[in-house]
mmCIF file of C-alpha atoms in Angstrom:
data_model
loop_
_atom_site.group_PDB
_atom_site.id
_atom_site.type_symbol
_atom_site.label_atom_id
_atom_site.label_comp_id
_atom_site.label_asym_id
_atom_site.label_seq_id
_atom_site.Cartn_x
_atom_site.Cartn_y
_atom_site.Cartn_z
ATOM 1 C CA MET A 83 -27.678 -125.140 344.375
ATOM 2 C CA SER A 84 -29.329 -122.359 342.124
ATOM 3 C CA GLN A 85 -30.915 -123.115 338.757
ATOM 4 C CA MET A 86 -29.947 -120.819 335.924
ATOM 5 C CA VAL A 87 -31.808 -120.891 332.765
ATOM 6 C CA TYR A 88 -30.788 -118.584 329.768
ATOM 7 C CA ASP A 89 -31.858 -118.381 326.174
ATOM 8 C CA VAL A 90 -28.756 -118.178 323.859
ATOM 9 C CA SER A 91 -28.806 -115.416 321.303
ATOM 10 C CA PRO A 92 -28.270 -116.685 317.778
ATOM 11 C CA GLU A 93 -26.580 -113.331 316.871
ATOM 12 C CA GLU A 94 -22.829 -113.434 316.534
ATOM 13 C CA ILE A 95 -21.367 -110.269 317.553
ATOM 14 C CA MET A 96 -17.668 -111.294 317.517
ATOM 15 C CA SER A 97 -16.457 -111.733 314.009
ATOM 16 C CA PRO A 98 -14.395 -114.677 312.295
ATOM 17 C CA GLY A 99 -10.952 -113.806 311.377
ATOM 18 C CA HIS A 100 -9.663 -112.854 314.770
ATOM 19 C CA LEU A 101 -6.043 -113.673 315.705
ATOM 20 C CA GLY A 102 -6.588 -116.103 318.556
ATOM 21 C CA CYS A 103 -4.749 -119.423 318.582
ATOM 22 C CA GLY A 104 -6.825 -122.430 317.945
ATOM 23 C CA ALA A 105 -9.217 -123.475 320.902
ATOM 24 C CA CYS A 106 -8.198 -120.236 322.865
ATOM 25 C CA GLY A 107 -10.333 -120.219 325.992
ATOM 26 C CA ALA A 108 -10.276 -116.374 326.001
ATOM 27 C CA THR A 109 -11.617 -116.168 322.431
ATOM 28 C CA LEU A 110 -14.432 -118.728 323.229
ATOM 29 C CA SER A 111 -15.246 -116.839 326.355
ATOM 30 C CA MET A 112 -15.517 -113.409 324.579
ATOM 31 C CA ARG A 113 -17.791 -114.911 322.041
ATOM 32 C CA LEU A 114 -20.249 -116.002 324.646
ATOM 33 C CA ALA A 115 -19.906 -112.991 326.907
ATOM 34 C CA LEU A 116 -20.811 -110.640 323.898
ATOM 35 C CA LYS A 117 -23.921 -112.715 323.292
ATOM 36 C CA ALA A 118 -25.051 -111.785 326.734
ATOM 37 C CA LEU A 119 -23.762 -108.243 326.765
ATOM 38 C CA GLY A 120 -25.085 -107.156 323.408
ATOM 39 C CA ARG A 121 -23.971 -104.350 321.076
ATOM 40 C CA LYS A 122 -24.484 -101.545 323.484
ATOM 41 C CA THR A 123 -21.139 -102.355 325.093
ATOM 42 C CA VAL A 124 -17.716 -100.656 325.354
ATOM 43 C CA LEU A 125 -14.738 -102.996 325.793
ATOM 44 C CA VAL A 126 -11.683 -101.727 327.690
ATOM 45 C CA VAL A 127 -8.720 -103.937 327.025
ATOM 46 C CA PRO A 128 -5.222 -103.785 328.614
ATOM 47 C CA ALA A 129 -2.118 -105.334 327.266
ATOM 48 C CA CYS A 130 -2.955 -109.004 327.094
ATOM 49 C CA CYS A 131 -3.688 -111.750 324.449
ATOM 50 C CA TRP A 132 -6.926 -110.152 323.610
ATOM 51 C CA SER A 133 -5.138 -106.923 322.726
ATOM 52 C CA VAL A 134 -3.718 -109.064 319.800
ATOM 53 C CA ILE A 135 -6.661 -111.460 319.173
ATOM 54 C CA ASP A 136 -8.914 -108.463 318.374
ATOM 55 C CA GLY A 137 -6.872 -107.871 315.129
ATOM 56 C CA PRO A 138 -4.428 -105.086 313.838
ATOM 57 C CA ALA A 139 -5.925 -101.607 313.487
ATOM 58 C CA PRO A 140 -8.022 -100.390 311.740
ATOM 59 C CA PHE A 141 -9.676 -103.885 312.049
ATOM 60 C CA SER A 142 -11.514 -105.422 315.082
ATOM 61 C CA ALA A 143 -13.036 -108.690 315.556
ATOM 62 C CA ALA A 144 -14.987 -107.807 318.808
ATOM 63 C CA GLY A 145 -17.821 -106.171 317.048
ATOM 64 C CA VAL A 146 -18.286 -103.239 319.541
ATOM 65 C CA PRO A 147 -16.188 -100.422 320.492
ATOM 66 C CA VAL A 148 -12.807 -101.216 321.965
ATOM 67 C CA MET A 149 -10.483 -99.040 324.035
ATOM 68 C CA HIS A 150 -6.955 -100.262 324.198
ATOM 69 C CA THR A 151 -5.118 -99.282 327.574
ATOM 70 C CA PRO A 152 -1.778 -99.750 329.126
ATOM 71 C CA PHE A 153 -1.200 -103.126 331.196
ATOM 72 C CA ALA A 154 -2.054 -101.464 334.577
ATOM 73 C CA SER A 155 -5.033 -99.310 333.773
ATOM 74 C CA ALA A 156 -8.027 -101.398 332.745
ATOM 75 C CA ALA A 157 -10.187 -100.637 335.898
ATOM 76 C CA ALA A 158 -9.308 -96.987 335.794
ATOM 77 C CA ALA A 159 -9.654 -96.497 332.145
ATOM 78 C CA ALA A 160 -13.065 -98.237 332.301
ATOM 79 C CA SER A 161 -14.162 -96.032 335.230
ATOM 80 C CA GLY A 162 -13.366 -92.995 332.953
ATOM 81 C CA VAL A 163 -15.277 -94.449 330.088
ATOM 82 C CA ARG A 164 -18.239 -94.943 332.429
ATOM 83 C CA ALA A 165 -18.181 -91.388 333.686
ATOM 84 C CA ALA A 166 -17.984 -90.115 330.035
ATOM 85 C CA LEU A 167 -20.923 -92.165 328.960
ATOM 86 C CA ASP A 168 -22.880 -91.030 332.116
ATOM 87 C CA VAL A 169 -22.289 -87.288 331.037
ATOM 88 C CA LYS A 170 -23.719 -88.010 327.689
ATOM 89 C CA GLY A 171 -26.625 -89.689 329.081
ATOM 90 C CA GLU A 172 -25.873 -93.033 327.783
ATOM 91 C CA TYR A 173 -26.621 -95.062 330.974
ATOM 92 C CA ASP A 174 -27.612 -98.092 329.087
ATOM 93 C CA THR A 175 -24.344 -98.886 327.620
ATOM 94 C CA THR A 176 -22.303 -101.507 329.597
ATOM 95 C CA VAL A 177 -18.643 -100.767 330.254
ATOM 96 C CA CYS A 178 -16.740 -104.061 330.273
ATOM 97 C CA ALA A 179 -13.021 -104.135 331.326
ATOM 98 C CA TRP A 180 -11.616 -107.445 329.718
ATOM 99 C CA ALA A 181 -8.227 -108.278 330.972
ATOM 100 C CA GLY A 182 -5.908 -111.209 331.505
ATOM 101 C CA ASP A 183 -4.728 -112.760 334.790
ATOM 102 C CA GLY A 184 -1.425 -110.720 334.498
ATOM 103 C CA GLY A 185 -3.230 -107.519 334.126
ATOM 104 C CA THR A 186 -5.631 -108.523 336.944
ATOM 105 C CA PHE A 187 -3.926 -110.469 339.688
ATOM 106 C CA ASP A 188 -0.632 -108.892 339.309
ATOM 107 C CA ILE A 189 -0.168 -105.567 337.415
ATOM 108 C CA GLY A 190 -3.586 -104.079 337.401
ATOM 109 C CA ILE A 191 -4.791 -105.087 340.897
ATOM 110 C CA GLN A 192 -4.247 -101.669 342.292
ATOM 111 C CA ALA A 193 -6.617 -99.978 339.631
ATOM 112 C CA LEU A 194 -8.990 -102.857 340.106
ATOM 113 C CA SER A 195 -8.971 -102.427 343.992
ATOM 114 C CA ALA A 196 -9.530 -98.790 343.762
ATOM 115 C CA ALA A 197 -12.408 -99.117 341.301
ATOM 116 C CA ALA A 198 -14.064 -101.724 343.436
ATOM 117 C CA GLU A 199 -13.573 -99.445 346.641
ATOM 118 C CA ARG A 200 -15.362 -96.646 344.736
ATOM 119 C CA ASN A 201 -17.862 -99.341 343.558
ATOM 120 C CA GLU A 202 -17.590 -97.904 339.912
ATOM 121 C CA ASN A 203 -20.381 -99.041 337.759
ATOM 122 C CA ILE A 204 -18.319 -101.300 335.525
ATOM 123 C CA LEU A 205 -18.189 -104.984 334.715
ATOM 124 C CA TYR A 206 -14.595 -106.307 335.008
ATOM 125 C CA VAL A 207 -13.818 -109.825 333.354
ATOM 126 C CA CYS A 208 -10.618 -111.679 333.893
ATOM 127 C CA TYR A 209 -10.109 -114.393 331.507
ATOM 128 C CA ASP A 210 -7.496 -116.461 333.291
ATOM 129 C CA ASN A 211 -5.109 -118.576 331.349
ATOM 130 C CA GLU A 212 -2.919 -118.713 334.317
ATOM 131 C CA ALA A 213 0.346 -117.221 333.003
ATOM 132 C CA TYR A 214 1.515 -114.280 330.880
ATOM 133 C CA MET A 215 0.695 -116.174 327.574
ATOM 134 C CA ASN A 216 0.981 -113.240 325.150
ATOM 135 C CA THR A 217 4.575 -112.545 326.041
ATOM 136 C CA GLY A 218 5.884 -116.107 326.283
ATOM 137 C CA ILE A 219 4.290 -118.178 329.049
ATOM 138 C CA GLN A 220 5.760 -116.366 332.124
ATOM 139 C CA ARG A 221 4.462 -117.160 335.577
ATOM 140 C CA SER A 222 1.717 -114.951 337.069
ATOM 141 C CA SER A 223 0.179 -115.050 340.613
ATOM 142 C CA ALA A 224 -2.598 -116.990 338.937
ATOM 143 C CA THR A 225 -0.101 -119.785 338.095
ATOM 144 C CA PRO A 226 -1.029 -123.025 339.831
ATOM 145 C CA TRP A 227 1.360 -124.630 342.156
ATOM 146 C CA GLY A 228 3.753 -127.054 340.521
ATOM 147 C CA ALA A 229 3.220 -125.546 336.971
ATOM 148 C CA TRP A 230 6.067 -125.192 334.361
ATOM 149 C CA THR A 231 6.376 -121.800 332.912
ATOM 150 C CA THR A 232 9.367 -120.110 331.020
ATOM 151 C CA THR A 233 10.210 -118.445 334.391
ATOM 152 C CA THR A 234 9.503 -121.439 336.625
ATOM 153 C CA PRO A 235 11.338 -124.085 334.712
ATOM 154 C CA VAL A 236 11.125 -127.944 335.655
ATOM 155 C CA GLU A 237 13.970 -127.669 338.076
ATOM 156 C CA GLN A 238 12.254 -124.711 339.732
ATOM 157 C CA PRO A 239 8.384 -125.028 339.114
ATOM 158 C CA GLN A 240 5.875 -122.600 340.554
ATOM 159 C CA SER A 241 6.188 -122.853 344.307
ATOM 160 C CA ASN A 242 3.412 -120.618 345.482
ATOM 161 C CA PRO A 243 -0.460 -121.154 345.512
ATOM 162 C CA LYS A 244 -2.658 -119.478 342.955
ATOM 163 C CA LYS A 245 -4.027 -116.061 344.423
ATOM 164 C CA ASP A 246 -7.620 -116.230 345.589
ATOM 165 C CA VAL A 247 -8.779 -113.122 343.497
ATOM 166 C CA VAL A 248 -12.421 -113.838 343.950
ATOM 167 C CA ALA A 249 -11.866 -113.640 347.796
ATOM 168 C CA ILE A 250 -9.883 -110.328 347.404
ATOM 169 C CA LEU A 251 -12.778 -108.774 345.384
ATOM 170 C CA ALA A 252 -15.437 -110.211 347.812
ATOM 171 C CA ALA A 253 -13.547 -108.458 350.556
ATOM 172 C CA HIS A 254 -14.333 -105.182 348.839
ATOM 173 C CA ARG A 255 -18.098 -105.981 349.292
ATOM 174 C CA ILE A 256 -18.829 -105.521 345.681
ATOM 175 C CA PRO A 257 -22.446 -106.242 344.501
ATOM 176 C CA TYR A 258 -21.406 -109.277 342.397
ATOM 177 C CA ALA A 259 -18.481 -111.732 341.709
ATOM 178 C CA ALA A 260 -18.495 -114.938 340.066
ATOM 179 C CA THR A 261 -16.511 -117.719 338.469
ATOM 180 C CA ALA A 262 -17.150 -119.229 334.935
ATOM 181 C CA THR A 263 -15.643 -121.203 332.138
ATOM 182 C CA PRO A 264 -16.755 -121.485 328.394
ATOM 183 C CA ALA A 265 -16.971 -125.475 329.195
ATOM 184 C CA TYR A 266 -20.184 -124.487 330.916
ATOM 185 C CA PRO A 267 -21.587 -121.963 328.571
ATOM 186 C CA LEU A 268 -25.168 -121.584 329.972
ATOM 187 C CA ASP A 269 -23.760 -120.827 333.296
ATOM 188 C CA LEU A 270 -21.257 -118.141 331.896
ATOM 189 C CA LEU A 271 -24.013 -116.690 329.821
ATOM 190 C CA ALA A 272 -26.431 -116.383 332.807
ATOM 191 C CA LYS A 273 -23.725 -114.699 335.063
ATOM 192 C CA VAL A 274 -22.807 -112.331 332.372
ATOM 193 C CA LYS A 275 -26.571 -111.457 332.031
ATOM 194 C CA LYS A 276 -26.993 -111.128 335.650
ATOM 195 C CA ALA A 277 -23.804 -108.974 336.136
ATOM 196 C CA LYS A 278 -25.122 -106.595 333.400
ATOM 197 C CA ALA A 279 -28.196 -105.866 335.231
ATOM 198 C CA ILE A 280 -26.462 -105.033 338.545
ATOM 199 C CA LYS A 281 -25.255 -101.582 339.204
ATOM 200 C CA GLY A 282 -21.867 -101.098 340.835
ATOM 201 C CA THR A 283 -18.613 -102.987 340.387
ATOM 202 C CA ARG A 284 -18.976 -106.625 339.197
ATOM 203 C CA PHE A 285 -16.346 -109.043 338.795
ATOM 204 C CA LEU A 286 -16.052 -112.364 336.547
ATOM 205 C CA HIS A 287 -13.228 -114.773 336.853
ATOM 206 C CA ILE A 288 -13.225 -116.907 333.751
ATOM 207 C CA LEU A 289 -10.854 -120.021 333.526
ATOM 208 C CA ALA A 290 -9.674 -119.831 329.863
ATOM 209 C CA PRO A 291 -7.648 -122.889 328.871
ATOM 210 C CA CYS A 292 -4.719 -122.195 326.671
ATOM 211 C CA PRO A 293 -3.419 -125.019 324.585
ATOM 212 C CA PRO A 294 0.266 -123.686 323.809
ATOM 213 C CA GLY A 295 0.530 -122.397 327.341
ATOM 214 C CA TRP A 296 -0.869 -125.451 329.144
ATOM 215 C CA LYS A 297 0.717 -127.943 326.563
ATOM 216 C CA PHE A 298 -2.322 -129.869 325.333
ATOM 217 C CA SER A 299 -3.784 -130.650 321.837
ATOM 218 C CA ASP A 300 -6.667 -128.167 320.622
ATOM 219 C CA GLU A 301 -9.496 -130.485 320.713
ATOM 220 C CA ARG A 302 -9.209 -131.025 324.558
ATOM 221 C CA ALA A 303 -9.657 -127.347 325.572
ATOM 222 C CA LEU A 304 -13.237 -127.610 326.840
ATOM 223 C CA GLU A 305 -12.688 -131.040 328.085
ATOM 224 C CA LEU A 306 -9.854 -129.763 330.399
ATOM 225 C CA ALA A 307 -12.104 -126.861 331.470
ATOM 226 C CA ARG A 308 -14.857 -129.258 332.376
ATOM 227 C CA LEU A 309 -12.382 -131.506 334.315
ATOM 228 C CA ALA A 310 -11.246 -128.382 336.355
ATOM 229 C CA VAL A 311 -14.825 -127.948 337.407
ATOM 230 C CA ARG A 312 -15.699 -131.613 338.117
ATOM 231 C CA SER A 313 -12.292 -132.117 340.240
ATOM 232 C CA ARG A 314 -12.979 -128.787 342.148
ATOM 233 C CA VAL A 315 -9.728 -127.389 340.859
ATOM 234 C CA PHE A 316 -11.824 -124.484 339.763
ATOM 235 C CA PRO A 317 -15.393 -124.270 341.239
ATOM 236 C CA LEU A 318 -18.246 -122.357 339.690
ATOM 237 C CA LEU A 319 -19.684 -120.107 342.145
ATOM 238 C CA GLU A 320 -21.085 -116.599 342.701
ATOM 239 C CA VAL A 321 -20.869 -114.168 345.616
ATOM 240 C CA GLU A 322 -23.314 -111.313 346.329
ATOM 241 C CA ASP A 323 -22.352 -108.299 348.340
ATOM 242 C CA GLY A 324 -19.122 -110.060 349.305
ATOM 243 C CA LEU A 325 -21.035 -112.244 352.007
ATOM 244 C CA HIS A 326 -23.466 -114.693 350.267
ATOM 245 C CA TRP A 327 -21.534 -117.385 348.569
ATOM 246 C CA ARG A 328 -23.234 -120.148 346.549
ATOM 247 C CA PHE A 329 -22.154 -122.876 343.832
ATOM 248 C CA THR A 330 -23.990 -122.855 340.570
ATOM 249 C CA VAL A 331 -23.212 -126.287 339.223
ATOM 250 C CA ASP A 332 -22.541 -129.755 340.653
ATOM 251 C CA HIS A 333 -18.932 -130.453 341.599
ATOM 252 C CA PRO A 334 -18.509 -134.227 341.841
ATOM 253 C CA GLY A 335 -15.233 -134.187 343.275
ATOM 254 C CA ASP A 336 -13.337 -136.294 340.589
ATOM 255 C CA PRO A 337 -9.601 -136.954 341.315
ATOM 256 C CA VAL A 338 -7.320 -134.193 339.993
ATOM 257 C CA GLU A 339 -4.890 -136.722 338.313
ATOM 258 C CA PRO A 340 -6.691 -136.740 334.921
ATOM 259 C CA TYR A 341 -6.813 -133.006 334.811
ATOM 260 C CA ILE A 342 -3.117 -132.683 335.790
ATOM 261 C CA ARG A 343 -1.696 -135.589 333.751
ATOM 262 C CA ALA A 344 -3.417 -134.138 330.501
ATOM 263 C CA GLN A 345 -1.304 -131.020 330.639
ATOM 264 C CA GLY A 346 2.303 -130.822 329.537
ATOM 265 C CA ARG A 347 3.160 -128.079 332.004
ATOM 266 C CA PHE A 348 2.559 -130.582 334.875
ATOM 267 C CA ARG A 349 4.423 -133.508 333.201
ATOM 268 C CA HIS A 350 7.326 -133.290 335.640
ATOM 269 C CA LEU A 351 5.160 -133.744 338.671
ATOM 270 C CA SER A 352 5.898 -137.029 340.758
ATOM 271 C CA GLU A 353 3.109 -138.963 342.405
ATOM 272 C CA GLU A 354 3.988 -137.552 345.626
ATOM 273 C CA GLN A 355 3.698 -133.964 344.102
ATOM 274 C CA LEU A 356 0.277 -135.007 342.682
ATOM 275 C CA VAL A 357 -0.814 -136.026 346.094
ATOM 276 C CA ILE A 358 0.130 -132.419 347.334
ATOM 277 C CA VAL A 359 -2.059 -131.031 344.514
ATOM 278 C CA GLN A 360 -4.991 -133.215 345.541
ATOM 279 C CA GLU A 361 -4.655 -132.372 349.185
ATOM 280 C CA ARG A 362 -4.531 -128.446 348.301
ATOM 281 C CA VAL A 363 -7.587 -128.637 346.067
ATOM 282 C CA ASP A 364 -9.408 -130.679 348.905
ATOM 283 C CA ALA A 365 -8.467 -127.974 351.589
ATOM 284 C CA ARG A 366 -9.575 -125.171 349.399
ATOM 285 C CA TRP A 367 -12.945 -126.947 348.715
ATOM 286 C CA GLY A 368 -13.221 -127.176 352.516
ATOM 287 C CA GLU A 369 -12.766 -123.450 352.710
ATOM 288 C CA LEU A 370 -15.559 -122.809 350.137
ATOM 289 C CA LEU A 371 -17.909 -124.984 351.717
ATOM 290 C CA HIS A 372 -17.424 -123.199 355.053
ATOM 291 C CA ARG A 373 -18.197 -119.869 353.015
ATOM 292 C CA VAL A 374 -21.281 -121.368 351.262
ATOM 293 C CA VAL A 375 -22.869 -122.988 354.461
ATOM 294 C CA GLY A 376 -21.814 -119.982 356.698
#
């Protein structure tokens, strides 16, 4: 287990008055990430919750330049911004694509894969609220097994497992990939800071709880993100060069039931189905242990 130490900047780059929902995990994550990235950052944001959260033109809550792009093109647009800045000699400006799970796991994965294959010098952050929340809570390939969405109703809940996007990016042998959540802010800050200092394609997968989409009360957002880590539903780890995996916090292995039962999107699950969820989490943890030890 590696020890991460990071001094939190008191400067608030992101402005109040954004259009995010109360306790939005994506908004909390952006606030923290900008503290590590600093003002010499260009954000590339495709269609997603954050294209609304940032505010209506000509206003912006981000506090740094933002380029809005079509749904599928975040990584491609970020690659172009990086090339343009390099021509201008602005090598110390960080280009960060900031996209949701729909624009990363699904619609934008071809552009992301191409950028990763070229090892473009960009940081790509996926804030994952596990569905297309901005357009009405439709399922994505990041939606967990058994979850209700408007396109996977209770009678036919999500029947496929969540896509392992970190393993996909690690298979490209990019210099750095990691997972994070705002419930562990120092871990998140340290990983953003580390990614900023690396040249090449860096990928950060952030679990971003969504109160209206997951169906829980606002004050429980960080509690649920913490439960996801403690129960090993969402382990916090980092991967270097696609080969070297390691955990960055302790994962006690708490039962998944408190995490699942706290969310209305799982209210329909039976005890038998809850056992299946636990078995899937345990199996996934076993796979990760093999990667870390191996």
